[in-house]
CSV table of C-alpha atoms in Angstrom, one decimal:
chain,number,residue,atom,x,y,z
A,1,UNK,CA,10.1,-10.4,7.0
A,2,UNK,CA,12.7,-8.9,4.8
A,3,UNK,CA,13.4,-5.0,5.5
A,4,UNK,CA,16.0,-4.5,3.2
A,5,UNK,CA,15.9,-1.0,1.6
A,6,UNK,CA,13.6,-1.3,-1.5
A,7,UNK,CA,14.2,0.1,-4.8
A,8,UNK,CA,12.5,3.8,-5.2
A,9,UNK,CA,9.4,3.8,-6.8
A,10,UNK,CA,7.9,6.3,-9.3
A,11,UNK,CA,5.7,9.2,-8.0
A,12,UNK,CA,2.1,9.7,-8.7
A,13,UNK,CA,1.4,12.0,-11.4
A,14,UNK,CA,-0.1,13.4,-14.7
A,15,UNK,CA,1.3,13.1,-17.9
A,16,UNK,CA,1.0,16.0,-20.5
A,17,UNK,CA,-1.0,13.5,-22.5
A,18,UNK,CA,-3.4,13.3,-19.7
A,19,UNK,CA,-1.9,9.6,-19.0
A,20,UNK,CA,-1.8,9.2,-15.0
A,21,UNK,CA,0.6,7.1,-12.6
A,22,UNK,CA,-1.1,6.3,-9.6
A,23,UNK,CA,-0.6,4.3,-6.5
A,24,UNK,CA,-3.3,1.7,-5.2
A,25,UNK,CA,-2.5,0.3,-1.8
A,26,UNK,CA,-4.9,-2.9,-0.7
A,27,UNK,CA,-4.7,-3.6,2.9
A,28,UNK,CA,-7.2,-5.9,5.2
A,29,UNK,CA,-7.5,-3.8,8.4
A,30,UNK,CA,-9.1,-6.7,10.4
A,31,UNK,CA,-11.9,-3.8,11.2
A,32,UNK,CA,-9.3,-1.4,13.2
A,33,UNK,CA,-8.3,-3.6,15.6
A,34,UNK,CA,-5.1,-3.8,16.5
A,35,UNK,CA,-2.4,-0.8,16.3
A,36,UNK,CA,-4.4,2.3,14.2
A,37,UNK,CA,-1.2,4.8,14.9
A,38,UNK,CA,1.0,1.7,13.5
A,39,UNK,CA,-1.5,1.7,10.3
A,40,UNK,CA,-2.0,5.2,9.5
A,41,UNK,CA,2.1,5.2,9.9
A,42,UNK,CA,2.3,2.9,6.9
A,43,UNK,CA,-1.1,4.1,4.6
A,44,UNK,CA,0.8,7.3,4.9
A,45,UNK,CA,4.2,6.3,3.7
A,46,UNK,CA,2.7,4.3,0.8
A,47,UNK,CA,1.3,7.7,-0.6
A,48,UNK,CA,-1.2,6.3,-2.0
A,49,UNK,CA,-4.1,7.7,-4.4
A,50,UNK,CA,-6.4,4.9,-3.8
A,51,UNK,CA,-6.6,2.4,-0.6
A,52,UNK,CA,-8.8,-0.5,-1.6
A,53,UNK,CA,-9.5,-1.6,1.9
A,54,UNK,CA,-10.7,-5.3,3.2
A,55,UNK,CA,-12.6,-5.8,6.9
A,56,UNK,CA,-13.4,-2.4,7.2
A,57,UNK,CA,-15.4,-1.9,10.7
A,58,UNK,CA,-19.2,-3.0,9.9
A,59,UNK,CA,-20.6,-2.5,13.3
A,60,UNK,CA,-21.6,0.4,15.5
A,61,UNK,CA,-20.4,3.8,14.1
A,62,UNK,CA,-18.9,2.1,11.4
A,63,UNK,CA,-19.2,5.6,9.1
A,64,UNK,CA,-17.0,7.6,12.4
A,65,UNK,CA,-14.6,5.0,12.1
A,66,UNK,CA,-13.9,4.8,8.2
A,67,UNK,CA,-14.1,9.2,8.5
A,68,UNK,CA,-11.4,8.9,11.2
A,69,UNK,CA,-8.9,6.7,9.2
A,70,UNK,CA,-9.6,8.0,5.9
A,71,UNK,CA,-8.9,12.0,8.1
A,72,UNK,CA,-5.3,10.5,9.8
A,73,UNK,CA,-4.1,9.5,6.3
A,74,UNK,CA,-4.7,12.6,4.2
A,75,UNK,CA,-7.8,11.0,2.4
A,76,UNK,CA,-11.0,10.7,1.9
A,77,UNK,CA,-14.1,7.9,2.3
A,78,UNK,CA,-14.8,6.9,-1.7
A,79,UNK,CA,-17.3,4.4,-1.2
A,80,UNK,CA,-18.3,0.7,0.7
A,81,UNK,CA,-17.8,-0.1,4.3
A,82,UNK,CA,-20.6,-1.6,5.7
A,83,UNK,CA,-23.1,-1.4,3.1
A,84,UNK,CA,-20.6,-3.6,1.2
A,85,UNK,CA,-19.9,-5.7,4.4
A,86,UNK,CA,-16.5,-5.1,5.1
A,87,UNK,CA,-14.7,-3.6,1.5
A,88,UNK,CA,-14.0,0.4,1.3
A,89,UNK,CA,-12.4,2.4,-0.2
A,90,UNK,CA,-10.5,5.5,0.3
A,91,UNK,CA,-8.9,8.2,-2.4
A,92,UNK,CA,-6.5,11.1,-2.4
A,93,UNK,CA,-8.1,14.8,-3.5
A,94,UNK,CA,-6.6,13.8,-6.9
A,95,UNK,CA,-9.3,11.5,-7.5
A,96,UNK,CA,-12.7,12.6,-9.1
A,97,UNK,CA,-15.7,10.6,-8.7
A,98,UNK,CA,-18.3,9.6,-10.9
A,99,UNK,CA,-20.1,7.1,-9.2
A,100,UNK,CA,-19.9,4.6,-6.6
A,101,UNK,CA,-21.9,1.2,-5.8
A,102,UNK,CA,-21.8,-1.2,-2.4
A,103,UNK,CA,-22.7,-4.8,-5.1
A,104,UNK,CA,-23.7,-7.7,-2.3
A,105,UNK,CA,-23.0,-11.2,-3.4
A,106,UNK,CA,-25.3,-14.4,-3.0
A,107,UNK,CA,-25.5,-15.2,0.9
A,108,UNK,CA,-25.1,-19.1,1.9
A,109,UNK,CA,-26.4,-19.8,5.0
A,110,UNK,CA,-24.2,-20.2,7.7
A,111,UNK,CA,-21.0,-18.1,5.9
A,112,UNK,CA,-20.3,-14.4,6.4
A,113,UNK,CA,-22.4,-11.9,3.7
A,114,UNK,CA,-19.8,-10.5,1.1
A,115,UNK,CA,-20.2,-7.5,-1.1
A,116,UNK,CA,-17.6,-5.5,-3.3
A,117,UNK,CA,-17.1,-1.8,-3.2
A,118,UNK,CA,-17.0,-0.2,-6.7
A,119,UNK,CA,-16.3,3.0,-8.0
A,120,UNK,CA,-15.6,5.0,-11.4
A,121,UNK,CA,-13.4,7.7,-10.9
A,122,UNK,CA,-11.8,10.1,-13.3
A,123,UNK,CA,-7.5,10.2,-12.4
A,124,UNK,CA,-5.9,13.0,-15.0
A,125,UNK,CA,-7.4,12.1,-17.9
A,126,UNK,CA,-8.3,8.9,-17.2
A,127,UNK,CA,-11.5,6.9,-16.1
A,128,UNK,CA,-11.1,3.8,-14.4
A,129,UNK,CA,-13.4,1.0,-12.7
A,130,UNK,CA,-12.2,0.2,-8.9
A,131,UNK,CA,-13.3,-2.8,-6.8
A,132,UNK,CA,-12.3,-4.1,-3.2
A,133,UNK,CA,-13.3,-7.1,-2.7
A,134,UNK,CA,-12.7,-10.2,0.2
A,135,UNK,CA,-13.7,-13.5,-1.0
A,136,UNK,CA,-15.0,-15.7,0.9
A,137,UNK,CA,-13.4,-18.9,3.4
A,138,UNK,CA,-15.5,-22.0,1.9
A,139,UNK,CA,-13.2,-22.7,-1.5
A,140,UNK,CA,-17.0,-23.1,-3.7
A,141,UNK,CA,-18.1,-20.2,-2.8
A,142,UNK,CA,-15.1,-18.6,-3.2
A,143,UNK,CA,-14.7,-19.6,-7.2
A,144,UNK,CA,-17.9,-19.0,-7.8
A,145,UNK,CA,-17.2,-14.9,-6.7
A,146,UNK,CA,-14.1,-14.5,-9.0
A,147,UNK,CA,-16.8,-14.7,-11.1
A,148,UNK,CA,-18.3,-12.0,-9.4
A,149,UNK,CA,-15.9,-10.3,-9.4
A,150,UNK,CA,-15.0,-9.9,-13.2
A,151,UNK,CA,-18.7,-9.4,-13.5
A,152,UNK,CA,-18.5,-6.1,-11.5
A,153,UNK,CA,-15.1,-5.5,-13.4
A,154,UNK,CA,-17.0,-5.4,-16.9
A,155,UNK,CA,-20.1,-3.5,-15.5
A,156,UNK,CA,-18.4,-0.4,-14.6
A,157,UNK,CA,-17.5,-0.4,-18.2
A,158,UNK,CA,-14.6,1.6,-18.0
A,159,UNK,CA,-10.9,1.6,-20.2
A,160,UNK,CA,-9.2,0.1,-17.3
A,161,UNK,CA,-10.0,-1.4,-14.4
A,162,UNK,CA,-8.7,-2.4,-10.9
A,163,UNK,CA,-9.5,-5.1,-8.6
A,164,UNK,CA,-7.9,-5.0,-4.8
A,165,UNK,CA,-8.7,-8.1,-2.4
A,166,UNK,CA,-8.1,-10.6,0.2
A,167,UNK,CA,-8.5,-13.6,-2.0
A,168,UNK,CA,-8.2,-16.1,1.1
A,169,UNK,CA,-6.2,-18.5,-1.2
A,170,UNK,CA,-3.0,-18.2,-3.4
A,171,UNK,CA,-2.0,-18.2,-6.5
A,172,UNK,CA,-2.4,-22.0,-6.9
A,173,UNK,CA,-6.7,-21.5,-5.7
A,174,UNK,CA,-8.9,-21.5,-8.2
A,175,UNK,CA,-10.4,-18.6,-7.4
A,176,UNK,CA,-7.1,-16.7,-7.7
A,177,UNK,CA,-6.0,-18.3,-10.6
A,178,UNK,CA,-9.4,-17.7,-12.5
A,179,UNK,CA,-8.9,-13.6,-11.8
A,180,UNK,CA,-5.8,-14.3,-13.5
A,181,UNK,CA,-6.5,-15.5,-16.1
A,182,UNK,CA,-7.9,-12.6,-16.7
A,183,UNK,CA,-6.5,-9.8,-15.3
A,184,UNK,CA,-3.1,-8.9,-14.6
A,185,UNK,CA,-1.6,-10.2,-11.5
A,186,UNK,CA,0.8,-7.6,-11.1
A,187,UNK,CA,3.3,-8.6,-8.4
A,188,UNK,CA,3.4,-11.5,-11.1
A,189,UNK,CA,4.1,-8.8,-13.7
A,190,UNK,CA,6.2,-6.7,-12.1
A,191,UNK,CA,7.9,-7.5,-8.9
A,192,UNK,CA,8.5,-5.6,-6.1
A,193,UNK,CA,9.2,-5.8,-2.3
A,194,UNK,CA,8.2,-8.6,-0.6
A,195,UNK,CA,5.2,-11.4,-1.5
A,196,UNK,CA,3.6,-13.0,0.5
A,197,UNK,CA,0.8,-11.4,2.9
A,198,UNK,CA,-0.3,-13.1,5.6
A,199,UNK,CA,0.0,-14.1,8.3
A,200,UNK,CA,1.6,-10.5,9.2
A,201,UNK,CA,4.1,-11.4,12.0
A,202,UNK,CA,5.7,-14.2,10.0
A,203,UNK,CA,4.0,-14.5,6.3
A,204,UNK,CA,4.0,-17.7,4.7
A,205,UNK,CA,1.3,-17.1,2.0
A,206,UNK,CA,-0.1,-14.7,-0.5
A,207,UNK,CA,-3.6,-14.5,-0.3
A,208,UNK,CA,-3.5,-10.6,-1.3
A,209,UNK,CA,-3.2,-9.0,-4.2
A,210,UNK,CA,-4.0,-6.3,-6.9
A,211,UNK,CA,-5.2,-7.4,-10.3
A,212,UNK,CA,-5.6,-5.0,-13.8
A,213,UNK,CA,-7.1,-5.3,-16.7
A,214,UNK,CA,-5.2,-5.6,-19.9
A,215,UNK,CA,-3.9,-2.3,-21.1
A,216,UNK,CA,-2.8,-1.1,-17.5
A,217,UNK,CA,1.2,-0.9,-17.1
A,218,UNK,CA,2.5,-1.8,-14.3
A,219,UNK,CA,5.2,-0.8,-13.4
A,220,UNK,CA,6.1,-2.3,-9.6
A,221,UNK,CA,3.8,-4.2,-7.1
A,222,UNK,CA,4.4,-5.4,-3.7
A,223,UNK,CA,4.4,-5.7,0.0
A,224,UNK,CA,5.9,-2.6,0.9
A,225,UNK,CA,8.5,-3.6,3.8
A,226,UNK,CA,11.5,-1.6,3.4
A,227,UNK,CA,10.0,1.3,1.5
A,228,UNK,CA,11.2,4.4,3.2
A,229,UNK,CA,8.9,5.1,6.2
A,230,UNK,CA,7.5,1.6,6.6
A,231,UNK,CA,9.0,-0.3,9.3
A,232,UNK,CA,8.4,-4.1,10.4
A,233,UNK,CA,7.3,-2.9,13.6
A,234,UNK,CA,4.5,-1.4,12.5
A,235,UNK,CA,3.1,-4.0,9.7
A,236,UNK,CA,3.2,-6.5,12.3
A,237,UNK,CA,1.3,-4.6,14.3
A,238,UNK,CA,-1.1,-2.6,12.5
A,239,UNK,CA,-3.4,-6.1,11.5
A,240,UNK,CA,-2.7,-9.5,10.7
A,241,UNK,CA,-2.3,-8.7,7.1
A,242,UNK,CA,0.8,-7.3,4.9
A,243,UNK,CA,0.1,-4.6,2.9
A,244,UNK,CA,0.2,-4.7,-1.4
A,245,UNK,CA,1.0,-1.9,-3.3
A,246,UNK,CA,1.0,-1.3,-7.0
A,247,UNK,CA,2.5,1.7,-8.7
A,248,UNK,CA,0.3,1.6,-12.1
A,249,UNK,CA,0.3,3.3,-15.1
A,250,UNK,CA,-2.9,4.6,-17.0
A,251,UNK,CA,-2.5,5.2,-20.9
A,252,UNK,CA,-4.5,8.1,-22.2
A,253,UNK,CA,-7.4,6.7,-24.0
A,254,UNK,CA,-7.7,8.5,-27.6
């Protein structure tokens, strides 16, 4: 894993217009774990305003666990967990919520249950539509939920939208390829910091990634190894995933 310094990135804020530059960090946490300290360590030097989280913990105390994470980072539980089966999401005090929904996906037989975690939430003076979603293993099943997906997209019916996930296949999947084509892929759009994702000691693929819809800038996405306060140490030990973060910007909408 490269740990070469990375390039500075721009800080979160508001724009006189209202316009908003935020920071959306989407991390699989392979349900707490491994090395918490080690994650907290790097959710915190991400600064993010939004962590769209995959395999969150599902099981006993699952709400203690999500309170505890979101408490050591400086945030705050948005929505999901287990009541989406595994996606949550976390904010920064800069966010304002409208609404939030734990959408369940068709259950085969024999495979895990997956859900998304949604939200509408108000940044400056800008509302945007937020999923976190982990597709599924079986490659079927997993097309047929990028459908899902971009259904739950257009439903929050928002300017812009956001889409955070463990896609469990890379850009040459079907399922990856159909979110986009049509959303933005936006370490495709603007690179930054490393690619590929997993596995987290020695990454050979990228099976994680942040998607926007069409109007969204962005303006750097990546796995964050080398940002200031990140260190290899702890990515390979926090869970078996790389981190991706996108620094995005959000026009004002007339």
């Amino acid at each position: 894993m490269d740990q070469s310094p990375l390039p500075s990135l721009p800080k979160s804020r508001t724009e006189p217009d209202g316009s908003a530059v935020i920071r959306v960090l989407g991390y699989n946490v392979r349900s707490l774990r491994d090395d918490e300290e080690a994650l907290v360590r790097v959710i915190r030097a991400c600064e993010p305003d939004l962590v769209l989280v995959q395999e969150a913990p599902r099981f006993f105390r699952w709400r203690k666990h999500a309170a505890r994470l979101a408490r050591k980072c400086d945030l705050v539980v948005l929505g999901g967990g287990a009541t989406a089966t595994g996606p949550l999401l976390l904010c920064s005090l800069r966010v304002f919520v409208e609404r939030t929904q734990d959408v369940l996906l068709p259950h085969t037989p024999g495979l895990h249950r997956r859900g998304l975690a949604t939200a509408v939430v108000r940044i400056g003076g800008v509302r945007v539509g937020v999923v976190s979603a982990h597709l599924s293993l079986d490659r079927a099943q997993r097309r047929a939920q990028a459908d899902l997906v971009l259904d739950g997209v257009a439903a929050l019916d928002t300017p812009y939208g956001i889409v955070a996930g463990d896609v469990n296949e890379g850009p040459d999947g079907p399922a990856f390829g159909r979110l986009a084509s049509v959303l933005q892929d936006c370490w495709a759009v603007a690179p930054w910091g490393g690619q590929r994702t997993f596995p987290a000691t020695a990454p050979d693929r990228r099976i994680d990634a942040v998607f926007a819809t069409a109007g969204v800038e962005v303006l750097a996405c990546g796995v964050p190894a080398g940002l200031a306060g990140v260190s290899g140490a702890d990515l390979r030990s926090a869970t078996d995933h790389l981190p991706v973060l996108a620094v995005l910007r959000l026009p004002a909408v007339a």
